[in-house]
mmCIF file of C-alpha atoms in Angstrom:
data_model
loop_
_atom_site.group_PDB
_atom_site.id
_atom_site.type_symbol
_atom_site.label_atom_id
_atom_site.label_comp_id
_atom_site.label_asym_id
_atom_site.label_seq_id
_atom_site.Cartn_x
_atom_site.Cartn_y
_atom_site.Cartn_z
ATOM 1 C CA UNK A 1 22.619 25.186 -17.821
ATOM 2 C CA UNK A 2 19.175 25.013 -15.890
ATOM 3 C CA UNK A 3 17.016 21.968 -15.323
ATOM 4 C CA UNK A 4 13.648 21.508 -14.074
ATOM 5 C CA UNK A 5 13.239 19.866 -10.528
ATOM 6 C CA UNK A 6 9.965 18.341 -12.108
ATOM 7 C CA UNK A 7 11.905 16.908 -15.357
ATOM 8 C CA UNK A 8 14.361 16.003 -12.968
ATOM 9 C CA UNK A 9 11.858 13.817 -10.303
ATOM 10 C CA UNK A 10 9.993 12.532 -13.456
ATOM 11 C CA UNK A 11 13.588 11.194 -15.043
ATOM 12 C CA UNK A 12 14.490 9.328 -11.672
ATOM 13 C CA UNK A 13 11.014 7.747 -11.974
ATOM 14 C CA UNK A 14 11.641 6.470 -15.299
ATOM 15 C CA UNK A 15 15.210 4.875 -14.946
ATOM 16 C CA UNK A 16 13.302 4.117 -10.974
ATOM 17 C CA UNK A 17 10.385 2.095 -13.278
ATOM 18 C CA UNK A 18 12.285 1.236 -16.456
ATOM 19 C CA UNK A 19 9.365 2.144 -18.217
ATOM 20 C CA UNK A 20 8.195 5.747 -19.907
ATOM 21 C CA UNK A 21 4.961 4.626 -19.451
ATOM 22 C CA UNK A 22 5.387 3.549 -15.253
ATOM 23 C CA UNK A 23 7.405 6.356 -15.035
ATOM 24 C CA UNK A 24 4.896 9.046 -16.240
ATOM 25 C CA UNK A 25 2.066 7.084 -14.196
ATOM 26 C CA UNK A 26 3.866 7.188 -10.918
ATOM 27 C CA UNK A 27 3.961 11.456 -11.362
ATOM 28 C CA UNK A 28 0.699 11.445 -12.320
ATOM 29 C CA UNK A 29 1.485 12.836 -16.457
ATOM 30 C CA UNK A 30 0.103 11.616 -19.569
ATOM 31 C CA UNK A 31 2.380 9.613 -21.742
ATOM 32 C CA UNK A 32 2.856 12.229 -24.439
ATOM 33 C CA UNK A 33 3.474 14.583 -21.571
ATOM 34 C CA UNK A 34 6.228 12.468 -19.823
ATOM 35 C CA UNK A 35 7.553 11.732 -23.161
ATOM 36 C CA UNK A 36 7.933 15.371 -24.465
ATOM 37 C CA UNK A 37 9.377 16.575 -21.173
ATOM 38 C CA UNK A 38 12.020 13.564 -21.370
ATOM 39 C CA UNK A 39 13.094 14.047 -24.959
ATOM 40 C CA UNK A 40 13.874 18.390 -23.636
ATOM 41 C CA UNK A 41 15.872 17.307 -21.251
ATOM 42 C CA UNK A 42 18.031 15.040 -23.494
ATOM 43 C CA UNK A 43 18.251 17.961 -25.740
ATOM 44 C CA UNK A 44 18.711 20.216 -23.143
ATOM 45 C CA UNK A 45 21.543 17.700 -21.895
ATOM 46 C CA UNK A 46 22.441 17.762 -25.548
ATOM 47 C CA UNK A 47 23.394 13.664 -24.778
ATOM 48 C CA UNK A 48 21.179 10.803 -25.392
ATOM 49 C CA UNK A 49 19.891 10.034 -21.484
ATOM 50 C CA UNK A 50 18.058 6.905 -22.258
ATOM 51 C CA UNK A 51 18.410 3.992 -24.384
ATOM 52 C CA UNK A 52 14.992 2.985 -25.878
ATOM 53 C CA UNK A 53 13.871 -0.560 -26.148
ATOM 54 C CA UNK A 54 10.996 -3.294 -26.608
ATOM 55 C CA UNK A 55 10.775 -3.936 -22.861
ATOM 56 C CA UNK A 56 11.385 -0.569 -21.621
ATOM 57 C CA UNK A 57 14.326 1.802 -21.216
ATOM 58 C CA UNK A 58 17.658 2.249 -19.485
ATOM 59 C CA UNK A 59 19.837 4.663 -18.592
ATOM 60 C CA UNK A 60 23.041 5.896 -20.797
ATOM 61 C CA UNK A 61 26.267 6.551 -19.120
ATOM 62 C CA UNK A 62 24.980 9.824 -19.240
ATOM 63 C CA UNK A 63 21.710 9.373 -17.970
ATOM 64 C CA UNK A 64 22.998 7.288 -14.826
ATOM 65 C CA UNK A 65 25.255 10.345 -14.190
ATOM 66 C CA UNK A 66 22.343 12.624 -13.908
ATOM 67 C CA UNK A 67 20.290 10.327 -12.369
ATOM 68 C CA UNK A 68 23.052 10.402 -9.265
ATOM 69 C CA UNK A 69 23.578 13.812 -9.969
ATOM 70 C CA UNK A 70 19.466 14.279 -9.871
ATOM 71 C CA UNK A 71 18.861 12.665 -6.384
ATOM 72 C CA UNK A 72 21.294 14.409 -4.634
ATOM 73 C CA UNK A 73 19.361 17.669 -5.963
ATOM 74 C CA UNK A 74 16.530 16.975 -4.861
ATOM 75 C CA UNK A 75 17.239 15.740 -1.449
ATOM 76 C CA UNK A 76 19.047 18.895 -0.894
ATOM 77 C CA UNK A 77 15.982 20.687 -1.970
ATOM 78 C CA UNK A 78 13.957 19.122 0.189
ATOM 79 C CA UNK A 79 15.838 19.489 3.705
ATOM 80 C CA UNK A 80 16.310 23.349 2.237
ATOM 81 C CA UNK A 81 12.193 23.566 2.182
ATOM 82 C CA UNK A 82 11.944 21.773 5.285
ATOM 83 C CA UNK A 83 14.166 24.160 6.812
ATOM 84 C CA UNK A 84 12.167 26.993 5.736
ATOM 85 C CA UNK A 85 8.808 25.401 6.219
ATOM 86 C CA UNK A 86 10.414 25.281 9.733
ATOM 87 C CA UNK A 87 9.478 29.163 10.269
ATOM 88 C CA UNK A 88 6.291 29.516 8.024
ATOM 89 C CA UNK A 89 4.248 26.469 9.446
ATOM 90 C CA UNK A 90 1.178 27.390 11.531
ATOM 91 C CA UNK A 91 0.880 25.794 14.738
ATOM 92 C CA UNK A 92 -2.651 25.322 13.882
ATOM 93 C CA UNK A 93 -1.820 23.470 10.512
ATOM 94 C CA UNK A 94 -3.631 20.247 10.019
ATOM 95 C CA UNK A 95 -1.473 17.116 9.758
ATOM 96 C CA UNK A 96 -1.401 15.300 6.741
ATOM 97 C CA UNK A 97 -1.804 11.849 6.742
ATOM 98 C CA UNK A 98 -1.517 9.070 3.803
ATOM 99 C CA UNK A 99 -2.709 5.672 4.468
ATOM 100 C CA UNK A 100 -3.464 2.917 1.640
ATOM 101 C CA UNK A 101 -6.431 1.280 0.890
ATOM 102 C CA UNK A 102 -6.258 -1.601 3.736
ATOM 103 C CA UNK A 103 -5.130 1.012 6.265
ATOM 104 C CA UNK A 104 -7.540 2.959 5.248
ATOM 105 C CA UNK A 105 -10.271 0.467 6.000
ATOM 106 C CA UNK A 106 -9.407 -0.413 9.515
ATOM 107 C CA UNK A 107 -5.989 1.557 11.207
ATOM 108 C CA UNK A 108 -7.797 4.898 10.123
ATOM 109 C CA UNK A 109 -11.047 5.084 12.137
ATOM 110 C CA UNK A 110 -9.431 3.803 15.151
ATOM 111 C CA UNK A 111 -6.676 5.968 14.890
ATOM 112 C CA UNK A 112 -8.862 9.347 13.880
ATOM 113 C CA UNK A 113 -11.466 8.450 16.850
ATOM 114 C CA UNK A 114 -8.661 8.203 19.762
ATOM 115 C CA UNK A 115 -6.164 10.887 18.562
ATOM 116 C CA UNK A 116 -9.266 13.475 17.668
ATOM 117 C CA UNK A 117 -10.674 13.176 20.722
ATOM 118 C CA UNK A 118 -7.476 13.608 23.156
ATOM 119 C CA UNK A 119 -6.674 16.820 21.103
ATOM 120 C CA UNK A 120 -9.375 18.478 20.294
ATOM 121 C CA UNK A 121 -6.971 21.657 19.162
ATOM 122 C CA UNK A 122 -5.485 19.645 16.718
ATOM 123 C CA UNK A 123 -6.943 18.247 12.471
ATOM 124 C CA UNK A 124 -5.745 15.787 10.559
ATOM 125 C CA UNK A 125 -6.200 16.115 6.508
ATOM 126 C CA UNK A 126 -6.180 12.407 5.064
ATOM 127 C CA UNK A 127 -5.936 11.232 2.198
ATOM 128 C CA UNK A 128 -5.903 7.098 0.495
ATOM 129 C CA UNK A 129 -2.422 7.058 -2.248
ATOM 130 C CA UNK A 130 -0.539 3.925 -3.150
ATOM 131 C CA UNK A 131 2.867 2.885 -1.054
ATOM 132 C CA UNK A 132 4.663 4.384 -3.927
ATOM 133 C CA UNK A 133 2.820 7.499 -4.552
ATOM 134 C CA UNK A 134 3.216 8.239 -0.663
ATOM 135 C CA UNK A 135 6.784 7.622 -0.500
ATOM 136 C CA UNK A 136 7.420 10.397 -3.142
ATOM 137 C CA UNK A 137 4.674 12.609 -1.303
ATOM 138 C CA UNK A 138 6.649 12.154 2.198
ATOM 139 C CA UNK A 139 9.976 12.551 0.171
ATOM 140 C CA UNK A 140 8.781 16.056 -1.080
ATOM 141 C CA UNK A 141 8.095 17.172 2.614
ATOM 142 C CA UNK A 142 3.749 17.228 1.512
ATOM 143 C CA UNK A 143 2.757 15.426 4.165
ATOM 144 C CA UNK A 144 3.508 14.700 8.093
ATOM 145 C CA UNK A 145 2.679 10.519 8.411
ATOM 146 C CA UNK A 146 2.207 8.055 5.799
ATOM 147 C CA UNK A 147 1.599 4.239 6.145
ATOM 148 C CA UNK A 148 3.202 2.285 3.733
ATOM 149 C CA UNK A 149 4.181 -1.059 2.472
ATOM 150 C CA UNK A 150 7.464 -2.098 3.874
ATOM 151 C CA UNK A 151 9.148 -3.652 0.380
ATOM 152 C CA UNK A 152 7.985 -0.075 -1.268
ATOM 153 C CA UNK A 153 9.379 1.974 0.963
ATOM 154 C CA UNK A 154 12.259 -0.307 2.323
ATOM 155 C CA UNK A 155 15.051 1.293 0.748
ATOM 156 C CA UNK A 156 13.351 5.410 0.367
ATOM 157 C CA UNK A 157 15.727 7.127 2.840
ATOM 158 C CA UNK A 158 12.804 7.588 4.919
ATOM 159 C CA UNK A 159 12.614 6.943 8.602
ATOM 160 C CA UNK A 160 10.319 4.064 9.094
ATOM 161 C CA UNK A 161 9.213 1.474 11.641
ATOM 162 C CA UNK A 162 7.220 -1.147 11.447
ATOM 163 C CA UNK A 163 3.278 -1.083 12.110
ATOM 164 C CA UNK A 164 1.961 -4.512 12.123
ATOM 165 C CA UNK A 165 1.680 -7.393 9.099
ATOM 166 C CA UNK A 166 -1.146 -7.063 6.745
ATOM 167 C CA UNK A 167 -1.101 -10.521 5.182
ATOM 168 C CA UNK A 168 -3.425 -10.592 2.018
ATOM 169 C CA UNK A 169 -6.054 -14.263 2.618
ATOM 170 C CA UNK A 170 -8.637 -15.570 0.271
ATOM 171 C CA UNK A 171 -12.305 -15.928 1.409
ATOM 172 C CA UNK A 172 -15.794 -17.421 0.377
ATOM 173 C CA UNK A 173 -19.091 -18.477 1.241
ATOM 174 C CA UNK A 174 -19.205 -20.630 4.563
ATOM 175 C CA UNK A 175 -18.958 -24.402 3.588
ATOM 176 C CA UNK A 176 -18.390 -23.797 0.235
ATOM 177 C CA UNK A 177 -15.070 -23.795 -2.269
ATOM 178 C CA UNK A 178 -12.924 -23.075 0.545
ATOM 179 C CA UNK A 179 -14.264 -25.718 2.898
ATOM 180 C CA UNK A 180 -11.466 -27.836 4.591
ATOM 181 C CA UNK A 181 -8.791 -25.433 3.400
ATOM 182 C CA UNK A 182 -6.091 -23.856 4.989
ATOM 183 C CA UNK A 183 -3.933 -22.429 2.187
ATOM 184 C CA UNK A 184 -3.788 -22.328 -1.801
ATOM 185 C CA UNK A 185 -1.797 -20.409 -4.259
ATOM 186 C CA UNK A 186 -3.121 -17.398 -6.322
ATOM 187 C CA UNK A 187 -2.970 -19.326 -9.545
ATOM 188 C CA UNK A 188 -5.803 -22.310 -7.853
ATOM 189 C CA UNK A 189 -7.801 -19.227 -6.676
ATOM 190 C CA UNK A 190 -8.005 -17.835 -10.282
ATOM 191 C CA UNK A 191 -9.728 -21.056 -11.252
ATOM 192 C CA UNK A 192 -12.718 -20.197 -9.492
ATOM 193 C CA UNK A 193 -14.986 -17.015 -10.017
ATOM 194 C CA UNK A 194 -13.854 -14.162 -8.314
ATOM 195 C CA UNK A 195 -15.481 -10.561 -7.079
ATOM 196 C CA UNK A 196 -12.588 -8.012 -6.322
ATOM 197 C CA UNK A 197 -11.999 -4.351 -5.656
ATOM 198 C CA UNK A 198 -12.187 -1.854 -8.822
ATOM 199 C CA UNK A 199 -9.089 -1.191 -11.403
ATOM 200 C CA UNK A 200 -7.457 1.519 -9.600
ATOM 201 C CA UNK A 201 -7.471 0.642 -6.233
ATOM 202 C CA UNK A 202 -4.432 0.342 -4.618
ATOM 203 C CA UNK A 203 -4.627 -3.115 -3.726
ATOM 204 C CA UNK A 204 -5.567 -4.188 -7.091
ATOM 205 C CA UNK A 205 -2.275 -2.709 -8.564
ATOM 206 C CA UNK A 206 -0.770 -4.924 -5.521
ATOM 207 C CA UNK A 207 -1.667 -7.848 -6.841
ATOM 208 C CA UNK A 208 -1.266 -7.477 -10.381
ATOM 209 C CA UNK A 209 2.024 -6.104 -10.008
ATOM 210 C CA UNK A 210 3.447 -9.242 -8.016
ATOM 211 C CA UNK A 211 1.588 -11.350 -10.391
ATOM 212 C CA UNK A 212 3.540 -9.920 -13.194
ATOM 213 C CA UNK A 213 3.383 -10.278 -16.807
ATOM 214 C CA UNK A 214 2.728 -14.378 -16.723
ATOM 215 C CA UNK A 215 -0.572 -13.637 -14.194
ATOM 216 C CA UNK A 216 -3.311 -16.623 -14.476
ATOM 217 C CA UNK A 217 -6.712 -15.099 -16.618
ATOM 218 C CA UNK A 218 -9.220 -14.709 -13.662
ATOM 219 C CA UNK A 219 -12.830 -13.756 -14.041
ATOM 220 C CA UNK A 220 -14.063 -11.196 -12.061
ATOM 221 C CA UNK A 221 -18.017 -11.492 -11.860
ATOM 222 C CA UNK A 222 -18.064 -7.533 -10.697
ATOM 223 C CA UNK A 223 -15.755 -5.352 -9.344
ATOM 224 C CA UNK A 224 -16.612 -2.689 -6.425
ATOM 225 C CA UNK A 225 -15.019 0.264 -4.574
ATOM 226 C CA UNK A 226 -15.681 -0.481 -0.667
ATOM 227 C CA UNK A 227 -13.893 -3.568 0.680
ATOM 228 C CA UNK A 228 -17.297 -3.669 3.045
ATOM 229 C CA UNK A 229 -19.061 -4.358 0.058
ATOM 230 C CA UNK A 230 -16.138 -7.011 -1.422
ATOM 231 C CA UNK A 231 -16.383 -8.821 2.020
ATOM 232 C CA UNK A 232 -20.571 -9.153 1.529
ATOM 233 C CA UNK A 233 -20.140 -10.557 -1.827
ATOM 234 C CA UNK A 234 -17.613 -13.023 -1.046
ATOM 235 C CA UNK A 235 -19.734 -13.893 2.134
ATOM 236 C CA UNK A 236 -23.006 -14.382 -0.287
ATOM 237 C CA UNK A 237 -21.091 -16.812 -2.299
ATOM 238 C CA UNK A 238 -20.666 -14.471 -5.467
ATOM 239 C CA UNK A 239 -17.305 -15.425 -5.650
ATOM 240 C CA UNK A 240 -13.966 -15.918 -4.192
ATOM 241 C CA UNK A 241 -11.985 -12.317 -2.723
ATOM 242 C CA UNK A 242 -8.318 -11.552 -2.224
ATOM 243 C CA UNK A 243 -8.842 -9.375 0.963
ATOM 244 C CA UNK A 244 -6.542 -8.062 3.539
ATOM 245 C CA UNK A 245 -6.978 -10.278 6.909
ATOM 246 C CA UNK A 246 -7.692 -7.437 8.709
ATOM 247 C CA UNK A 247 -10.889 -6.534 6.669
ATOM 248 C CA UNK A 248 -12.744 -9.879 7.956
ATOM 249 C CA UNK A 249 -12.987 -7.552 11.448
ATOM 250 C CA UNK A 250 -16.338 -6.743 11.646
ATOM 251 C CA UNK A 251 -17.756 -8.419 8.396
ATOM 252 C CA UNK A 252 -20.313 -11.449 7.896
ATOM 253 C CA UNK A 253 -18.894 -14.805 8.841
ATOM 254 C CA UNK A 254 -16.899 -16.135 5.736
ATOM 255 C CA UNK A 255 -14.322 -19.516 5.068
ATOM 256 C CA UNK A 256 -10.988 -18.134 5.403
ATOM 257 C CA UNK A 257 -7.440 -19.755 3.419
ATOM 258 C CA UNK A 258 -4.570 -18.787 3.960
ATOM 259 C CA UNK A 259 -2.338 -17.602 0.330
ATOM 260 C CA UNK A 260 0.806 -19.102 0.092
ATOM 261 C CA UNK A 261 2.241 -17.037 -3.076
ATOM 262 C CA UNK A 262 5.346 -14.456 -0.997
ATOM 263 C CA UNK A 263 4.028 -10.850 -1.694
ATOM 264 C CA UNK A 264 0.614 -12.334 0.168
ATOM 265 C CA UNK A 265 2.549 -11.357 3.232
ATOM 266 C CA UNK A 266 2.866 -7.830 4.067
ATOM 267 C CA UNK A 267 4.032 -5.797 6.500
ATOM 268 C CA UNK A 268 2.630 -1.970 7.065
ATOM 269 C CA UNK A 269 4.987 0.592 8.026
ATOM 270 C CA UNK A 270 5.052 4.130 9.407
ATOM 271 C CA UNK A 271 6.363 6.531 7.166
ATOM 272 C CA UNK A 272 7.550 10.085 8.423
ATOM 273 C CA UNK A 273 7.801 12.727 5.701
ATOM 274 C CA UNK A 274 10.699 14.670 5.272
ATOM 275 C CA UNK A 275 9.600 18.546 6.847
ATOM 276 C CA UNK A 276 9.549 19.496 10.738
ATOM 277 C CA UNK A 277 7.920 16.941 13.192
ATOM 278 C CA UNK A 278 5.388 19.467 15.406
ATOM 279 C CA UNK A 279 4.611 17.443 18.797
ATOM 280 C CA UNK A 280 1.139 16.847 17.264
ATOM 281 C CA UNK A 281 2.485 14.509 14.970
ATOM 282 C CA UNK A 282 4.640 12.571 17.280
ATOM 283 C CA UNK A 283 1.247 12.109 19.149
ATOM 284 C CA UNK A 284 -0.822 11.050 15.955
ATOM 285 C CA UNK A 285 1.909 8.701 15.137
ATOM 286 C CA UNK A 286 1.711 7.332 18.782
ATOM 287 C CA UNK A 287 -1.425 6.465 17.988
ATOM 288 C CA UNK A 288 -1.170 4.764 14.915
ATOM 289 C CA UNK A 289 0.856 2.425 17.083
ATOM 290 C CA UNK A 290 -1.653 1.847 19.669
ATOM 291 C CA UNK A 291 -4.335 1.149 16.988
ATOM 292 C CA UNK A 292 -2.115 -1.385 14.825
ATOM 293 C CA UNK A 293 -1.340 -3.044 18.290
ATOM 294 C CA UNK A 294 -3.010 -6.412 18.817
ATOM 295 C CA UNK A 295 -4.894 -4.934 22.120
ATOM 296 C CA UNK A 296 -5.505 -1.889 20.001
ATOM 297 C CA UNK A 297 -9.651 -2.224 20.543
ATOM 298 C CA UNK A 298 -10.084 -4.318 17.473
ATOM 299 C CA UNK A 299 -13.710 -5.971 17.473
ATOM 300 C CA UNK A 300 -13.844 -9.913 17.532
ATOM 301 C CA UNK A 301 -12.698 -11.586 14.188
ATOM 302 C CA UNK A 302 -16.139 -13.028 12.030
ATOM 303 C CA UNK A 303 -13.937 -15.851 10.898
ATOM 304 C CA UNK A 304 -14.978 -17.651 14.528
ATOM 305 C CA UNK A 305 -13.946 -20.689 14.913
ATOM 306 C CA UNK A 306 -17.147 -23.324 15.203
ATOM 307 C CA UNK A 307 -17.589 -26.554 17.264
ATOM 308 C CA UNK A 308 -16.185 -29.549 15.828
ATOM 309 C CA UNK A 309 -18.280 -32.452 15.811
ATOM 310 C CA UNK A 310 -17.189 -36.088 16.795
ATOM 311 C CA UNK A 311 -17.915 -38.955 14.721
ATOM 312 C CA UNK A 312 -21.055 -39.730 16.405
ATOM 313 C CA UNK A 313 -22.321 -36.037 15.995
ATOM 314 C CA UNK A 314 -21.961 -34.819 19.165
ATOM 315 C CA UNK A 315 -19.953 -30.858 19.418
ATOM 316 C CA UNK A 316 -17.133 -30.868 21.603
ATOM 317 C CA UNK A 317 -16.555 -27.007 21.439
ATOM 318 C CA UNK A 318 -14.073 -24.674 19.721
ATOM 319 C CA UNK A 319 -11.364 -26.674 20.537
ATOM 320 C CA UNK A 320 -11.720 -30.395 18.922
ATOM 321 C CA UNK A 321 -10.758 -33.255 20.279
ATOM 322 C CA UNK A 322 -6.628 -32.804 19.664
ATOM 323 C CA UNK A 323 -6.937 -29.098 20.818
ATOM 324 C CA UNK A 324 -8.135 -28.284 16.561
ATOM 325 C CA UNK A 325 -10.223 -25.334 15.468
ATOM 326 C CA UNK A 326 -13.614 -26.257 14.951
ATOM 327 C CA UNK A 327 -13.264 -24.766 11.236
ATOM 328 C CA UNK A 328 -10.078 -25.708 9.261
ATOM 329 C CA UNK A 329 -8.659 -22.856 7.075
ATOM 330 C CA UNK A 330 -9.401 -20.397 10.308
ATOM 331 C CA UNK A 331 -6.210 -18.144 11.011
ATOM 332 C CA UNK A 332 -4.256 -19.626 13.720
ATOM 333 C CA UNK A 333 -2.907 -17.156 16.570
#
């Protein structure tokens, strides 16, 4: 009896998601695709592998048995091609590197401008995926580095450190909604009018996800692709944006509020992939580090804080009278 790694990787996803639908997303297949391919490998199995549902699906006794059965299969696959790809690698190979979208934005350029410049032998190939999507990328030895979400990659078998947090804050026009605010939950922002980042960004699967099936309706006036461009809006007072803090780097000046709802606060981690290390990507990964350090050359923060006023008028500097910030809702260090 044969079975197909990829019928194999795209069952694991499935029981992984509960879901058909998740499961065929996260490897990238149609629906009727993912669904064909599962009901051949039940008949192949000649067992039922999955019990079908309203909500979703779950995993016979069967089904859990291969799923084991399935893992351990493909991690030995994957240290066997690592082991090859040991001998067949060129030296001159370009590292691959996956970052998400807020990575992408602001640990990327620093990273590409330092590393690319002390080796000028080496190239990097990168490319933007989802926590998830990189996980199972590193997993299948296709790339070198990855920076990921910690929760989606916490328990991958991958080695991993941690990077830095990447808390997710809520900004708007200066003085306007967000004036004299220092935190609020998701469900208060969704009152308001929003602009946010388009359906298939990474980050907007972030938040929808957490949100879950009970999310508040929101209104998005637009929706872009460029978190540059997300930051502007927000700034011009189209509406209220869910950005990552470290966005608000080199934007206009904007109100800044802190989100209280849990999966606001991240933490990025770096991900190696599962193939042979080459000494260039122990040095890219070094400086990863250095660029998600808080020395790492970051440009001043455009959430400023402003002189406070006393109650005749008069500013007494960025640090009010009791040692304040002259804004409230600005990030404290």
């Amino acid at each position: 009896m044969r079975y197909d790694l990829d019928d194999l990787r795209l069952f694991l996803a499935v029981v992984a998601e509960g879901s058909i639908t998740a499961g065929a997303r996260r490897m990238h297949l149609s629906l009727p695709s993912a669904s064909a391919r599962v009901r051949a490998l039940e008949h192949h199995a000649g067992v039922a592998l999955l019990v079908r549902g309203r909500r979703g699906v779950r995993p016979t006794p069967a089904g859990t048995t291969l799923a084991r059965h399935a893992r351990e299969v493909i991690d030995r696959t994957i240290r066997l091609d690592s082991a090859v790809a040991g001998y067949t690698r060129s030296p001159d190979a370009p590292l691959a590197l996956l970052t998400g979208g807020s990575a992408t934005h602001w640990l990327l350029p620093r990273t590409l401008v330092t590393f690319l410049r002390a080796h000028p032998d080496a190239d990097v190939t990168v490319r933007e995926s989802r926590s998830r999507d990189t996980v199972r990328l590193l997993a299948d030895g296709a790339a070198d580095l990855g920076v990921v979400l910690e929760n989606e990659a916490r328990d991958s078998g991958l080695d991993l450190e941690p990077l830095c947090d990447d808390p997710l804050v809520v900004i708007g026009q200066r003085d306007g909604i967000l004036a004299g605010r220092s935190a609020m939950a998701y469900s208060e922002v969704a009152e308001h009018p929003l602009v946010g980042l388009d359906a298939d960004s990474a980050l907007r699967h972030w938040i929808e996800e957490n949100l879950g099936a009970h999310a508040p309706a929101a209104r998005h006036r637009t929706t872009v692709a460029d978190l540059n461009v997300l930051v502007a809006l927000a700034a011009a007072g189209v509406g209220l944006a869910v950005v990552p803090r470290r966005a608000l780097d080199a934007g206009p000046p904007v109100d800044v509020c802190d989100l209280r709802d849990t999966w606001a606060h991240r933490r990025l981690m770096l991900a190696w992939g599962a193939k042979e290390r080459p000494a260039s990507a122990a040095a890219l990964a070094e400086h990863l580090r250095r660029a998600a350090s808080p020395d790492g050359g970051l440009p001043g923060p455009s959430w400023r804080p402003r002189p406070a006023l006393t109650a005749g008028g008069a500013e007494v500097g960025a640090q009010g009278a009791e040692g304040g910030m002259g804004i409230v809702g600005a990030p404290q260090k």
